[in-house]
mmCIF file of C-alpha atoms in Angstrom:
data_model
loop_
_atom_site.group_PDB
_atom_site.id
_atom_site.type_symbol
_atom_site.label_atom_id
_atom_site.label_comp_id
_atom_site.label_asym_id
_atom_site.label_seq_id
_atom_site.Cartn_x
_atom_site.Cartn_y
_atom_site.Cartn_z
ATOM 1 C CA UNK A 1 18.796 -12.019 -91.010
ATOM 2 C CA UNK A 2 15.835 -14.224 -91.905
ATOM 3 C CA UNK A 3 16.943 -18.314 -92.096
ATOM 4 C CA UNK A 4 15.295 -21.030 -93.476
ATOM 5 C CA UNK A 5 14.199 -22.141 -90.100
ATOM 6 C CA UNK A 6 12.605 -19.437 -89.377
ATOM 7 C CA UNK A 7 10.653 -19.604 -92.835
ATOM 8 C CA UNK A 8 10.148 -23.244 -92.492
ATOM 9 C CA UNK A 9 8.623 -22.487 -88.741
ATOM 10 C CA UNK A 10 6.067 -20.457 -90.651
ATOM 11 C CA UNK A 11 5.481 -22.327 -93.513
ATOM 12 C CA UNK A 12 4.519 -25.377 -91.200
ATOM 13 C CA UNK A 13 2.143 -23.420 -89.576
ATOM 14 C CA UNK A 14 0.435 -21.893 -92.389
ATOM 15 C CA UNK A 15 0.517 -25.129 -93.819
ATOM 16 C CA UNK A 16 -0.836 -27.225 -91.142
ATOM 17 C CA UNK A 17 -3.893 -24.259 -91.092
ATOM 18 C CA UNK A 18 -4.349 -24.493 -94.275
ATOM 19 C CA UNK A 19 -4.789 -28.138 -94.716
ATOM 20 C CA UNK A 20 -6.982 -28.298 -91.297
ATOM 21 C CA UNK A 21 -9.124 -26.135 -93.237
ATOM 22 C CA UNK A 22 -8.922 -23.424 -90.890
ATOM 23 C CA UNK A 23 -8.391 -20.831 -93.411
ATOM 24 C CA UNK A 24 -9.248 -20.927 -96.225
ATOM 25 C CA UNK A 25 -6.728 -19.133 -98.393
ATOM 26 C CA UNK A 26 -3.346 -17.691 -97.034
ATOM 27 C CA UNK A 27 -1.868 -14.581 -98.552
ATOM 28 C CA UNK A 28 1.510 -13.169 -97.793
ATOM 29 C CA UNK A 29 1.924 -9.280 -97.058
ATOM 30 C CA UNK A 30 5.232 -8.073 -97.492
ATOM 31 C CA UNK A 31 7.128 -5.020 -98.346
ATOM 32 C CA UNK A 32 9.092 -5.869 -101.570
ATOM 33 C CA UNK A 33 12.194 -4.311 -102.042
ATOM 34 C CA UNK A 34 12.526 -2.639 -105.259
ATOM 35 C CA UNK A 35 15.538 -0.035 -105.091
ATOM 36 C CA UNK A 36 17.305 1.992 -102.543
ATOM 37 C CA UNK A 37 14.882 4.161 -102.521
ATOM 38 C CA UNK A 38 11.854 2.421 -102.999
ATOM 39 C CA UNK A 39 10.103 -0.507 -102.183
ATOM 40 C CA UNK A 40 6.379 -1.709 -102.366
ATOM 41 C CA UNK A 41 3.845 -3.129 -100.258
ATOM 42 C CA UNK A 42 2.804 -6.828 -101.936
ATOM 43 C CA UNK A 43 -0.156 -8.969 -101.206
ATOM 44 C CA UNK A 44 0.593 -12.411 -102.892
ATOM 45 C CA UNK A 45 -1.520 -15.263 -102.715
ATOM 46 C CA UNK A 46 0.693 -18.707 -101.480
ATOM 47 C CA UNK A 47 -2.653 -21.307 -101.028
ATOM 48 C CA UNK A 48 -4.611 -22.543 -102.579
ATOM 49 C CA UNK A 49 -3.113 -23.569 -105.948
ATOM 50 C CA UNK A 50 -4.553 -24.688 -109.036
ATOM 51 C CA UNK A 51 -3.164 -25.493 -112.351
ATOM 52 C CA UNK A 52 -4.959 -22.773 -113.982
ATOM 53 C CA UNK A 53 -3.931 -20.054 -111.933
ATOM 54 C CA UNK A 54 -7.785 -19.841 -110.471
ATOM 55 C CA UNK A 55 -9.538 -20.731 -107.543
ATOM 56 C CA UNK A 56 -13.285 -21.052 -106.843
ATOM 57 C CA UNK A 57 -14.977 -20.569 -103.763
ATOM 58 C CA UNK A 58 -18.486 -22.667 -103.161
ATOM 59 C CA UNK A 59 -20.678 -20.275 -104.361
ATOM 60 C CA UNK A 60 -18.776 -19.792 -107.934
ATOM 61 C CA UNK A 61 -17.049 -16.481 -107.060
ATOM 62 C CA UNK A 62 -13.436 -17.571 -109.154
ATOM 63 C CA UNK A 63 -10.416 -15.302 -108.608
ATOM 64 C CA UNK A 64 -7.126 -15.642 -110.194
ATOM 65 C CA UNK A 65 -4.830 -16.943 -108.207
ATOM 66 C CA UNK A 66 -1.854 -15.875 -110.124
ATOM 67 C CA UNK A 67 -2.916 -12.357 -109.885
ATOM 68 C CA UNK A 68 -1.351 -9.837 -106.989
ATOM 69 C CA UNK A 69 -2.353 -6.487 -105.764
ATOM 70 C CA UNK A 70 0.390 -4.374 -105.671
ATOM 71 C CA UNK A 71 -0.259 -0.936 -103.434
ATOM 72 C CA UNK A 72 1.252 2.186 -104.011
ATOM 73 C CA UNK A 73 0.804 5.093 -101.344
ATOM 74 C CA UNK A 74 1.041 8.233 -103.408
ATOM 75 C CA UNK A 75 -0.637 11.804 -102.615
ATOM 76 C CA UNK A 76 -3.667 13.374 -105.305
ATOM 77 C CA UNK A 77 -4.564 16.834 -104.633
ATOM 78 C CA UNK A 78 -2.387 17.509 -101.754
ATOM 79 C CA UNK A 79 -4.004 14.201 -100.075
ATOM 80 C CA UNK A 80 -2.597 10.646 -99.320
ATOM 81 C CA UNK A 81 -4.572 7.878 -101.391
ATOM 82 C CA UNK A 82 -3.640 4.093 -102.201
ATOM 83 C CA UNK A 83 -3.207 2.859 -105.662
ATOM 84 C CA UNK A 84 -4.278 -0.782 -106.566
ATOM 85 C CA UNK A 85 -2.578 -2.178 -109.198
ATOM 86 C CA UNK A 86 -3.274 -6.160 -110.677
ATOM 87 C CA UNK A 87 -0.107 -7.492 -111.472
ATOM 88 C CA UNK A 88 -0.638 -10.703 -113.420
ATOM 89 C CA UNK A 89 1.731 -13.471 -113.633
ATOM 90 C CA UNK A 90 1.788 -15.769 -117.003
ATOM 91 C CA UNK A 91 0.639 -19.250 -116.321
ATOM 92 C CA UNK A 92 1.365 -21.807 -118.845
ATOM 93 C CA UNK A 93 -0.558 -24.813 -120.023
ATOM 94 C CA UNK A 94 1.450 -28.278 -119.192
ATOM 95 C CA UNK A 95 3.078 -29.719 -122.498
ATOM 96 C CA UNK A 96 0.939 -33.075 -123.569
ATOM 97 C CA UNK A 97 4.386 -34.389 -123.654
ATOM 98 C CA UNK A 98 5.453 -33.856 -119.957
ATOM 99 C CA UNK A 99 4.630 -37.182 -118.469
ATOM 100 C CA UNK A 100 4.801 -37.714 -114.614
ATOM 101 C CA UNK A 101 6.023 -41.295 -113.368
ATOM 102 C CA UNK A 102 4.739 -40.271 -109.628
ATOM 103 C CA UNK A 103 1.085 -39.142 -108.488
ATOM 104 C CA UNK A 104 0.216 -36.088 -108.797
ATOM 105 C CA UNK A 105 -0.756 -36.145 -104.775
ATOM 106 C CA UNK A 106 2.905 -37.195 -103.834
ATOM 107 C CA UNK A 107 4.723 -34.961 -106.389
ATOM 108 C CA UNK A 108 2.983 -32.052 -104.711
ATOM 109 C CA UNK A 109 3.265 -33.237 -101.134
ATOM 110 C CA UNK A 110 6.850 -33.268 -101.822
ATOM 111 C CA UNK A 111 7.105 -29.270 -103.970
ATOM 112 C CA UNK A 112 4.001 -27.683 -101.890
ATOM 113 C CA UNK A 113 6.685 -27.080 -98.539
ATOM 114 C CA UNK A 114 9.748 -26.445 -100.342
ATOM 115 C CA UNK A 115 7.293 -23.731 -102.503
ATOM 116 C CA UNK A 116 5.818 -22.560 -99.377
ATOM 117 C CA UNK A 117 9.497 -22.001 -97.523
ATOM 118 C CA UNK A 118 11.228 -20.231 -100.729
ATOM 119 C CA UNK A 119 7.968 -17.806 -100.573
ATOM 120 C CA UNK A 120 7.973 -17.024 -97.002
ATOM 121 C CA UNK A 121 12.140 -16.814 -96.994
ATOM 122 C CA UNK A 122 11.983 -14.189 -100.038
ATOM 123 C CA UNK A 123 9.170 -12.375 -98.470
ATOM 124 C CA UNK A 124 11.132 -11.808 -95.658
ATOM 125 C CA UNK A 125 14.476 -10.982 -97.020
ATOM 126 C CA UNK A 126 12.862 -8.550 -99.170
ATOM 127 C CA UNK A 127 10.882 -7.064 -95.963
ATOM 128 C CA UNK A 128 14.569 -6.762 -94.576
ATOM 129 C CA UNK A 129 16.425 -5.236 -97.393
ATOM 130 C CA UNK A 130 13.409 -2.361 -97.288
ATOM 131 C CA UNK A 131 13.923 -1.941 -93.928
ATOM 132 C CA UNK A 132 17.643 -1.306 -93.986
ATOM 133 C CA UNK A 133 17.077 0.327 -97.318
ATOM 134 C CA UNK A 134 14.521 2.812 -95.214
ATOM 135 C CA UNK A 135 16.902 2.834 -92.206
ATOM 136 C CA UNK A 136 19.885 3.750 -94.036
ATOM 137 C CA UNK A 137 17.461 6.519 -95.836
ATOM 138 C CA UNK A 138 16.774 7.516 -92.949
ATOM 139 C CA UNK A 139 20.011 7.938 -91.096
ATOM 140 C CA UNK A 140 21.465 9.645 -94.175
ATOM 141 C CA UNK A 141 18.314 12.444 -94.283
ATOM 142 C CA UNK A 142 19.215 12.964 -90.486
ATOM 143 C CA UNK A 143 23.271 13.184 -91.361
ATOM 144 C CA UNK A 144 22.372 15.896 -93.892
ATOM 145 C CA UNK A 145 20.037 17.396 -91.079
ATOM 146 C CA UNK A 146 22.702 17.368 -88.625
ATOM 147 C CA UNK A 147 25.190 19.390 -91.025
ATOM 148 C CA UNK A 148 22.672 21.725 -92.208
ATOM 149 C CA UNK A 149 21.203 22.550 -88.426
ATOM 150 C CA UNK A 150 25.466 23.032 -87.424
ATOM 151 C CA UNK A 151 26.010 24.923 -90.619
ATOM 152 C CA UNK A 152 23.115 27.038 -89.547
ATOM 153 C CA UNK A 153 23.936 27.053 -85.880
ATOM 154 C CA UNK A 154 27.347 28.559 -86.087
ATOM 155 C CA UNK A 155 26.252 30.966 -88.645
ATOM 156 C CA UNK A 156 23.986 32.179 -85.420
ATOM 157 C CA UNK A 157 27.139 32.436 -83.313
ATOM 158 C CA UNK A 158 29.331 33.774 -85.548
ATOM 159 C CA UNK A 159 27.237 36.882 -86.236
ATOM 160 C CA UNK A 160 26.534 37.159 -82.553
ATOM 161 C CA UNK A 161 30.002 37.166 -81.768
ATOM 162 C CA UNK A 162 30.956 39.407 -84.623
ATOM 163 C CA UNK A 163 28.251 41.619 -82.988
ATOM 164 C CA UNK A 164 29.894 41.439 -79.543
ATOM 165 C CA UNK A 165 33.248 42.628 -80.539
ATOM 166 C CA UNK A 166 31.684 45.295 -82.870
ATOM 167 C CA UNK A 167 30.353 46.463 -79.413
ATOM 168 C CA UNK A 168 32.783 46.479 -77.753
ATOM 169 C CA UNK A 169 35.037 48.051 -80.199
ATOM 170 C CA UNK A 170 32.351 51.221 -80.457
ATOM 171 C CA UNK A 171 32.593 51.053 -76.793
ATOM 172 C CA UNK A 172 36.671 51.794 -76.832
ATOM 173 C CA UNK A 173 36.043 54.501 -79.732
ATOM 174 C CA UNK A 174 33.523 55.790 -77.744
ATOM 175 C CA UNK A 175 35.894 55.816 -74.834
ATOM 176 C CA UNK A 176 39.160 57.037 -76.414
ATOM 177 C CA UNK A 177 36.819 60.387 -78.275
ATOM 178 C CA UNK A 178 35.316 61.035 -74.833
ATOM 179 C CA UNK A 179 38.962 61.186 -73.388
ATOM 180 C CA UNK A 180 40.048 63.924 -76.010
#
């Protein structure tokens, strides 16, 4: 089971890269769980943030930062193909009444980890719930399998052995006429 150190062990890191401007955007890639029997691959964008939901490289190229790709692997024609879908998340203008007391800089110093670690721990509880989801899938297709293949199996036998006696019961007949 994921734990909050663990998330918080990964959050530091992807933190610390981050702000050493060694990357230069981190995006999470997780399996999201959606149901028992389904769940979804998710790309979602953790840094940078903005208060508009957009980011802008140096050459002017903006994308939305509140946007995620969601991929779907589905089958067209008999063949497997990936879907793309833009799932867009609302992102609300700040109330002219909202007043902060504290700097900006030190208000997000203090959210940006805490954000960070509630990401990364969701992300990988939900990677875990697909995974036993799958598993238990899984083990439940091979359970119905396993009865079908015995069901099938001593169907085999049974006529096998049903032909055996048969024989051998023509064989006695055959014995007792040739006696008379």
């Amino acid at each position: 089971m994921p734990t909050t150190k663990e998330a918080q062990a990964i959050a530091d890191d992807v933190f610390s890269l981050f702000i050493s401007e060694e990357v230069d955007k981190v995006e999470l890639l997780y399996t999201k769980f959606v149901s028992l029997i389904k769940s979804e691959p998710v790309i979602h964008t953790l840094l940078p943030l903005s208060p508009k939901g957009e980011v802008c490289d140096i050459n002017g190229v903006c994308v939305d930062a509140a946007e995620d790709e969601m991929f779907r692997l589905t089958t067209k024609e008999g063949r497997l193909t990936v879907e793309r879908e833009m799932v867009r998340t609302p992102t609300p203008d700040f109330s002219p009444v909202l007043l902060f007391e504290q700097d900006p800089v030190q208000i997000l110093d203090a959210l940006l980890p805490l954000y960070l670690n509630s990401q990364i721990l969701r992300a990988l509880q939900e990677s875990l719930a697909s995974e036993l989801a799958n598993r238990m899938n899984a083990m439940s297709n091979a359970s119905d399998n396993a009865k079908e293949l015995k069901r099938s199996l001593s169907a085999t036998y049974n006529r096998q052995r049903q032909a055996k006696i048969t024989g051998e019961i023509l064989e006695i007949v055959a014995g007792a006429n040739a006696l008379e």
